[in-house]
Tab-separated table of C-alpha atoms in Angstrom:
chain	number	residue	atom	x	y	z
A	515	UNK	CA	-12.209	37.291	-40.240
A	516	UNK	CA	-11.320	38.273	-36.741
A	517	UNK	CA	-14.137	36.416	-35.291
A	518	UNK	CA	-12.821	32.903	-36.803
A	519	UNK	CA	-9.158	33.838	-35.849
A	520	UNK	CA	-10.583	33.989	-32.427
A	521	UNK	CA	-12.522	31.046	-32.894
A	522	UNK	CA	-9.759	29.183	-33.881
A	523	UNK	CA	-7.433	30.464	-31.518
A	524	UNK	CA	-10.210	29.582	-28.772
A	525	UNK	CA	-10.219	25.742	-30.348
A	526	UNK	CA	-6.524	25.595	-30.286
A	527	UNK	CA	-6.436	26.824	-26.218
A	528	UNK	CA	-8.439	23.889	-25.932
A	529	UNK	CA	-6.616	21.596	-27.130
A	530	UNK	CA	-3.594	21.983	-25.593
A	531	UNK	CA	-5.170	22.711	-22.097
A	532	UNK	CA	-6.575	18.858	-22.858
A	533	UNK	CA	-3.440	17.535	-23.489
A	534	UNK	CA	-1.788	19.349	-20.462
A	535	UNK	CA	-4.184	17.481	-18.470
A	536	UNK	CA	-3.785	13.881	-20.108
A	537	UNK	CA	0.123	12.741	-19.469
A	538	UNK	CA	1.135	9.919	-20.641
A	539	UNK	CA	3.946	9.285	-17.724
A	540	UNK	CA	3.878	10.828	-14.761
A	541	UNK	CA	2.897	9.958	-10.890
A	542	UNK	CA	-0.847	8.939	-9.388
A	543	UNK	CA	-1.191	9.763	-5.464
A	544	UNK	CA	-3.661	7.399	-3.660
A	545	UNK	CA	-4.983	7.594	-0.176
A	546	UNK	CA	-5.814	4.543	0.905
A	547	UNK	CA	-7.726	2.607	3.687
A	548	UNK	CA	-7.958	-0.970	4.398
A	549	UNK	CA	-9.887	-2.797	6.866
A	550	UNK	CA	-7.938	-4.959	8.984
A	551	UNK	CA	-8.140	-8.508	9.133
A	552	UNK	CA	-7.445	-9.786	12.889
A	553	UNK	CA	-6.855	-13.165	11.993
A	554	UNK	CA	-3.586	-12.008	10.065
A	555	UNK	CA	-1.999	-10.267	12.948
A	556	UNK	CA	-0.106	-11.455	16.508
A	557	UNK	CA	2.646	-10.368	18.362
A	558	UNK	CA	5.506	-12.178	19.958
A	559	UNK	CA	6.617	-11.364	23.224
A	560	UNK	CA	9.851	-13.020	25.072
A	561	UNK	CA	8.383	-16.274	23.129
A	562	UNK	CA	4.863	-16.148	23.754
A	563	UNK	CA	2.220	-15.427	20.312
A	564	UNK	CA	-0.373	-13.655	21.616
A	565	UNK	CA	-3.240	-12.855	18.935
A	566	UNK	CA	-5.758	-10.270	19.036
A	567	UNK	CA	-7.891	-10.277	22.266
A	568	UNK	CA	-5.108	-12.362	23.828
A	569	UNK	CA	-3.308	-11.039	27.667
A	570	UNK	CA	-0.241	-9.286	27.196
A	571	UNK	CA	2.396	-9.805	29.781
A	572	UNK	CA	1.263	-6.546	31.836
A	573	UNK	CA	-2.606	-7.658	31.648
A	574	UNK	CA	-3.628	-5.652	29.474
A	575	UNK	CA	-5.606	-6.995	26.573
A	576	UNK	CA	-3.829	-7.000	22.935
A	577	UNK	CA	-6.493	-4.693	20.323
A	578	UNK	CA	-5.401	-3.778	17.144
A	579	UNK	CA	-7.209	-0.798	14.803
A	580	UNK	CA	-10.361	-1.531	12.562
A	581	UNK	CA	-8.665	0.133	9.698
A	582	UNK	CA	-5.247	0.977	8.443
A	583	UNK	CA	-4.751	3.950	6.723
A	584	UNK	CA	-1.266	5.062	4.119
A	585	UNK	CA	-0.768	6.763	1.116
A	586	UNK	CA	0.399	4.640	-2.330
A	587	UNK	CA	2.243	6.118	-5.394
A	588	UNK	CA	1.882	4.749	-8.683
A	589	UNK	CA	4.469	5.799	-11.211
A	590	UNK	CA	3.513	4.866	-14.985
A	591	UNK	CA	5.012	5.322	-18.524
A	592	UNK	CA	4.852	3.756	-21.954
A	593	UNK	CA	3.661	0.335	-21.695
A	594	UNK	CA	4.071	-0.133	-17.798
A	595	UNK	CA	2.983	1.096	-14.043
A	596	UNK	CA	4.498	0.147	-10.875
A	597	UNK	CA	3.080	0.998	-7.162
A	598	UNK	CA	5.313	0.591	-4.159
A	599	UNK	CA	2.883	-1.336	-1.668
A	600	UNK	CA	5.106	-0.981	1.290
A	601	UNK	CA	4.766	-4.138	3.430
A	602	UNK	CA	1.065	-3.977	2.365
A	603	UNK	CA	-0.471	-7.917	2.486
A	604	UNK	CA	2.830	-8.957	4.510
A	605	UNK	CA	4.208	-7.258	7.245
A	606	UNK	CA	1.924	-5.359	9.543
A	607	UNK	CA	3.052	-3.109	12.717
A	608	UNK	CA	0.270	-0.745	14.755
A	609	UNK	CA	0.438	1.483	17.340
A	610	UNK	CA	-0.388	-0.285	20.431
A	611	UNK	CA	-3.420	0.372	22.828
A	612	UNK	CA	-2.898	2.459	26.411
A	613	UNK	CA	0.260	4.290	26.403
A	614	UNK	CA	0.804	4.011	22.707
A	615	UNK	CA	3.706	2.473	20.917
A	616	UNK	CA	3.644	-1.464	21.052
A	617	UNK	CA	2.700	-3.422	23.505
A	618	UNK	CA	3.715	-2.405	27.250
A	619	UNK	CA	4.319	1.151	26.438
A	620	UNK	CA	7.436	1.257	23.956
A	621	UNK	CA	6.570	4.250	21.898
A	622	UNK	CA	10.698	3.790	21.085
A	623	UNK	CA	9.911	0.642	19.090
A	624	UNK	CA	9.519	0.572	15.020
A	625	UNK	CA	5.941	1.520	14.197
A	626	UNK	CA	5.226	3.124	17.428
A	627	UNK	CA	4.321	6.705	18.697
A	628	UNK	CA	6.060	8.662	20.897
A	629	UNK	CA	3.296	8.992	23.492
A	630	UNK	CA	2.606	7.008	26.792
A	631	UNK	CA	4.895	5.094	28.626
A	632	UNK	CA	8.101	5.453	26.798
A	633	UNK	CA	10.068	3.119	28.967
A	634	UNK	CA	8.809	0.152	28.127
A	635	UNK	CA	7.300	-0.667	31.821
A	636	UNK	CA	10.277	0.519	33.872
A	637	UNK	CA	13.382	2.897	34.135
A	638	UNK	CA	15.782	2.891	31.513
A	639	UNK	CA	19.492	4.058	32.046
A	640	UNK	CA	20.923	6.526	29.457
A	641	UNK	CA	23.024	3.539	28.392
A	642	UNK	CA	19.844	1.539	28.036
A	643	UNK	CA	18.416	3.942	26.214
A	644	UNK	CA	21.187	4.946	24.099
A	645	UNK	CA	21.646	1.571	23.115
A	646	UNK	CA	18.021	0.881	21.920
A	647	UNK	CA	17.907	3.881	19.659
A	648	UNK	CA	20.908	2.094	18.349
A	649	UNK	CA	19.043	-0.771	17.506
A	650	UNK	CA	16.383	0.961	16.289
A	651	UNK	CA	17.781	2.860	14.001
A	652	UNK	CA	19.114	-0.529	12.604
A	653	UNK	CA	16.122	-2.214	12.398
A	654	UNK	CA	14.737	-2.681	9.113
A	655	UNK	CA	11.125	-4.233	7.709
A	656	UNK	CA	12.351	-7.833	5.840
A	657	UNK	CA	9.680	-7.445	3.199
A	658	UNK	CA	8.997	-4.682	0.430
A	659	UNK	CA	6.780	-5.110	-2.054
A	660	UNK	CA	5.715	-3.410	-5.485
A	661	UNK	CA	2.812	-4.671	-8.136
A	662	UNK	CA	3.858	-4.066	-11.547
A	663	UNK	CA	1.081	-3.913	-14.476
A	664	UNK	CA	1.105	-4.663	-18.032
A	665	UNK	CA	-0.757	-1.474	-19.397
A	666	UNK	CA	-0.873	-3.639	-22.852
A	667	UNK	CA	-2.056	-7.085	-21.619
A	668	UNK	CA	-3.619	-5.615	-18.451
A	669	UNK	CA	-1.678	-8.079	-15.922
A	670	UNK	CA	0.148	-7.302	-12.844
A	671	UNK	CA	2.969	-8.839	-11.379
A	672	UNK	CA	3.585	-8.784	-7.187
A	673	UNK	CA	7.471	-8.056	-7.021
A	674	UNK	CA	8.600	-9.163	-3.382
A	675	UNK	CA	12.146	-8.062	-2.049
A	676	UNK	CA	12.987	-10.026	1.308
A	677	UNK	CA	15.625	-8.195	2.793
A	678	UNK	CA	17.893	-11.163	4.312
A	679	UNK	CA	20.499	-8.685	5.907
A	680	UNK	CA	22.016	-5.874	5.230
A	681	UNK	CA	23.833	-6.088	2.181
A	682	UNK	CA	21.811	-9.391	0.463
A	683	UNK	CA	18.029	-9.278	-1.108
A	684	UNK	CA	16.479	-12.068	-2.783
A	685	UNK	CA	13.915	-11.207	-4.805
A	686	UNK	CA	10.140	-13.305	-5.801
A	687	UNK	CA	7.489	-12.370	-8.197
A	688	UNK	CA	3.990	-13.547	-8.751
A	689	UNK	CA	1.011	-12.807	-10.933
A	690	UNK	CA	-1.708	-11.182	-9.505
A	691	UNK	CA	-4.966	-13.128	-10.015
A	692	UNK	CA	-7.770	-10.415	-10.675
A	693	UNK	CA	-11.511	-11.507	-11.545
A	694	UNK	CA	-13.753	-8.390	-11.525
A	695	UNK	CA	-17.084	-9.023	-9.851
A	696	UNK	CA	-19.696	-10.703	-12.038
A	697	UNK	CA	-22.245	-7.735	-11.610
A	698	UNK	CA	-20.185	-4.818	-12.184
A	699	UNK	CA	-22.032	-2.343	-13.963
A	700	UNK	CA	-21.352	1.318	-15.141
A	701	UNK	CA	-24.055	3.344	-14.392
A	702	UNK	CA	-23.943	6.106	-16.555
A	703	UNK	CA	-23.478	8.795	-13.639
A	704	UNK	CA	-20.460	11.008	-13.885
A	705	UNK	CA	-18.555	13.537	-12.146
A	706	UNK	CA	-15.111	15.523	-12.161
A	707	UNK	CA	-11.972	14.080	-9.756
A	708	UNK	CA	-9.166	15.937	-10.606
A	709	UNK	CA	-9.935	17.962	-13.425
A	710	UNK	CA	-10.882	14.498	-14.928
A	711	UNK	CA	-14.229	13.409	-16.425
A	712	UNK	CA	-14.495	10.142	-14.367
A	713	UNK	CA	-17.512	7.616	-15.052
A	714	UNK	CA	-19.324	5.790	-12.375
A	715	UNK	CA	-19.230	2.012	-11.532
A	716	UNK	CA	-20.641	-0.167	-9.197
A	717	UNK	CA	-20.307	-4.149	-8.004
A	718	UNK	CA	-20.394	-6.307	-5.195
A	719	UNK	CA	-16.989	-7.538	-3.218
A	720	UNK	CA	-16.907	-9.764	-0.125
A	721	UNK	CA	-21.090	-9.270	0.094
A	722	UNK	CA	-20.542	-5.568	0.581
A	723	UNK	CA	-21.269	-2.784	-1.727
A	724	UNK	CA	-18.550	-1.284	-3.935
A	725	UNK	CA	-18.482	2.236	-5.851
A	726	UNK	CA	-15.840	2.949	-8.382
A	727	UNK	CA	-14.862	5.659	-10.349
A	728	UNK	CA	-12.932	5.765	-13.597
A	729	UNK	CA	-11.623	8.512	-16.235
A	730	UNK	CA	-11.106	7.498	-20.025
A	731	UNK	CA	-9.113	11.378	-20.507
A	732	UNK	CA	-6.053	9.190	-19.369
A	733	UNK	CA	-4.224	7.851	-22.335
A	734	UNK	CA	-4.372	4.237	-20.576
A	735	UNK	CA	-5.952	1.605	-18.225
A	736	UNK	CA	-5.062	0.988	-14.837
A	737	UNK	CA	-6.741	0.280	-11.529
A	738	UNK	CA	-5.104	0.122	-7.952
A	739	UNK	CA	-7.684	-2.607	-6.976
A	740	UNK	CA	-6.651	-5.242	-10.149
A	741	UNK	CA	-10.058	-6.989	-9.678
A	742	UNK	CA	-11.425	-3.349	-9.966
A	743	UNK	CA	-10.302	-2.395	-13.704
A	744	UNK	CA	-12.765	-0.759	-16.144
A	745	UNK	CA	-12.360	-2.220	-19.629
A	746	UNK	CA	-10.645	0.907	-20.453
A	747	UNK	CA	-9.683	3.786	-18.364
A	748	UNK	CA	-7.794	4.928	-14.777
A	749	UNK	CA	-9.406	4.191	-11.880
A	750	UNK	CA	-9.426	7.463	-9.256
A	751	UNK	CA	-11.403	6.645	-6.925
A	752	UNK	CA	-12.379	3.211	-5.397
A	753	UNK	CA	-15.015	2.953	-1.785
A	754	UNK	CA	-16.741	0.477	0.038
A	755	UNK	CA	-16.677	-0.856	4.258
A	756	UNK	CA	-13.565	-2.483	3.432
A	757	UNK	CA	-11.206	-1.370	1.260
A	758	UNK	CA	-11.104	2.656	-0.276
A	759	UNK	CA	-8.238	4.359	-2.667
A	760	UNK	CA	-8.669	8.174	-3.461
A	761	UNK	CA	-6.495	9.711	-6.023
A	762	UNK	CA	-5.451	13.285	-4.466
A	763	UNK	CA	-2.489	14.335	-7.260
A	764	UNK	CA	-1.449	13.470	-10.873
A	765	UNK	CA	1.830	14.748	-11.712
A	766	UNK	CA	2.730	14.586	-15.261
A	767	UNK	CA	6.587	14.409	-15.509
A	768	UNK	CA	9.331	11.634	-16.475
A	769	UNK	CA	9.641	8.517	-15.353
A	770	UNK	CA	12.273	5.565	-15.101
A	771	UNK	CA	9.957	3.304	-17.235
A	772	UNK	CA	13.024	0.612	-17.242
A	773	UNK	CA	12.314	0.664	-13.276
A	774	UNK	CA	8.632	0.277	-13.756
A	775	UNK	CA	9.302	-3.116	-15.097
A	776	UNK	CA	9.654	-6.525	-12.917
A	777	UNK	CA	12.879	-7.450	-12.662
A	778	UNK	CA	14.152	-9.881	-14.428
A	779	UNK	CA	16.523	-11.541	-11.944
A	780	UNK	CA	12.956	-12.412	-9.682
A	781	UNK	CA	12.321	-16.046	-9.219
A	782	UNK	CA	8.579	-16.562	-9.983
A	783	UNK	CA	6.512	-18.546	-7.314
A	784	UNK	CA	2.942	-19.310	-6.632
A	785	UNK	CA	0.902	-17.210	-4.281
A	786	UNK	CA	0.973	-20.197	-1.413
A	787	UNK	CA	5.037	-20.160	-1.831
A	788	UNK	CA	5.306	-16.876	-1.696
A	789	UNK	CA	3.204	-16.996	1.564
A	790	UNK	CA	5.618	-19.381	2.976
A	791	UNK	CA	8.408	-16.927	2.389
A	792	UNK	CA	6.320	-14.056	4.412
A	793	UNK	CA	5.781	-16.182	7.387
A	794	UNK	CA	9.447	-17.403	7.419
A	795	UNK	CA	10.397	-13.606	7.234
A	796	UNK	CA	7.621	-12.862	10.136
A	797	UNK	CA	9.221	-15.076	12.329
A	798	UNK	CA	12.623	-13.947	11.620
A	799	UNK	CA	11.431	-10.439	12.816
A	800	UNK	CA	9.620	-11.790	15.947
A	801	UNK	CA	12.727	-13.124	16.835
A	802	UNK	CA	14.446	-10.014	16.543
A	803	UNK	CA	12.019	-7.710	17.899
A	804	UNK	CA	11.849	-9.884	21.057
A	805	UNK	CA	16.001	-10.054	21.115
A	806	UNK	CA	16.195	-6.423	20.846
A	807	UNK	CA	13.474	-4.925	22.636
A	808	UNK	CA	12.230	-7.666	25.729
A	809	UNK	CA	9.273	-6.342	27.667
A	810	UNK	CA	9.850	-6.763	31.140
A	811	UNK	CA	6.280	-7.107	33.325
């Protein structure tokens, strides 16, 4: 008698330590790491584009980073997920090459460090520099995005806020096209991410080599790489040269799940009109960046 009372007490343990460890809202932590595309990226200064591998106004030449690396959180609950993407496929700032910060030194400037020449290529007076912290703490990035996803249907919606000023937003969503590669395949390999069972996967994107893996203990599907979803299950951990996401917490908790949804005040538009809206906000915030913080040679 005592042995199946312990038996059955042993059964129940595990039971509730599996559903402890399979919430059904909560929050996914991804490291992520992109490689950059330099064709996507320039600069404006006083004026003048420069691109990558361009002069800058001091002579140096204008590099940017192989790879850019941030952190995505992806909230989900009942039938929806949403991950705030930052400026991620829009706006991009680095950290510029000798003397950090962007080009010709300004570690002071929005996306910068704080090492290297700090003054921009010359004194500053405390006015000066009181009055650029000024406008830096103003500045703000003029595009935010978040992808939405369907956990029923599987589809995900791009949500782009363009911050026009500082009290007015307009708002623009799009569907995310997502093929998964023809040769995906799961392999049949497996091993634990998280305290999760996760399944191994592998395919083929942009000619290079892609290795994903995916748990089915999660009570839903979801990928952070749309073209990457299993036909059930949550993606955890997604590497290859170009792209990689690594899940590093799940917290189980509640969740807004009205916020998770797209709004419904967003005016849809195709992925080439919503392009033209990025650019038009790029140029807005080359303008400003060269009004409020010239280089001087």
């Amino acid at each position: 008698m005592k042995q199946h009372l312990l038996l059955s007490a042993c059964l129940l343990a595990g039971t509730l330590a599996n559903a402890q460890t399979a919430p059904t809202s909560g929050t996914i932590t991804y490291e992520t790491m992109r490689r950059i595309d330099p064709s996507n990226i320039r600069i404006n200064i006083n004026g003048q584009e420069i691109r990558p591998g361009g002069t800058l106004p001091d002579g140096r030449k204008f590099e940017v980073p192989e790879t850019t690396e941030g952190v995505e959180k992806v909230e989900f609950g009942g039938q929806w997920a949403k991950a705030d993407n930052g400026g991620r496929g829009g706006i991009r700032m680095f950290r510029g090459g000798p003397g950090g910060g962007f080009p010709g030194g300004g570690g002071d400037r929005p996306g910068g460090d704080n090492g290297g020449d700090r003054n921009g290529g010359g004194e500053r007076t405390p006015e000066q520099m009181r009055a650029m912290q000024q406008r830096t703490g103003r500045f703000r990035m003029p595009i935010e995005q978040a992808t939405h996803t369907d956990l029923a249907t599987g589809k995900s919606y791009q949500l782009t806020t363009l911050n026009v000023d500082s009290t007015k937003k307009e708002y623009y969503q799009t569907e995310v096209a997502a093929t998964r590669p023809a040769d995906w395949k799961v392999t049949g390999k497996t091993k634990t991410i998280l305290g999760y069972t996760c399944q191994r996967a592998t395919c083929t994107i942009k000619e290079q080599p892609c290795t994903v893996w995916f748990t089915t203990d999660l009570p839903f599907t979801y990928s952070p790489a749309a073209d990457l979803t299993p036909d059930k299950g949550v993606v955890l951990f997604v590497e290859s040269d170009d792209l990689m996401y690594r899940a590093t917490k799940i917290d189980a908790g509640a969740v807004n799940e009205v916020a998770l949804k797209p709004r419904a005040d967003a005016k849809t538009v195709s992925a080439d009109e919503l392009r033209t809206i990025r650019q038009k906000a790029m140029a807005t915030m080359r303008q400003q960046q060269s009004r409020d913080f010239p280089i001087r040679n």
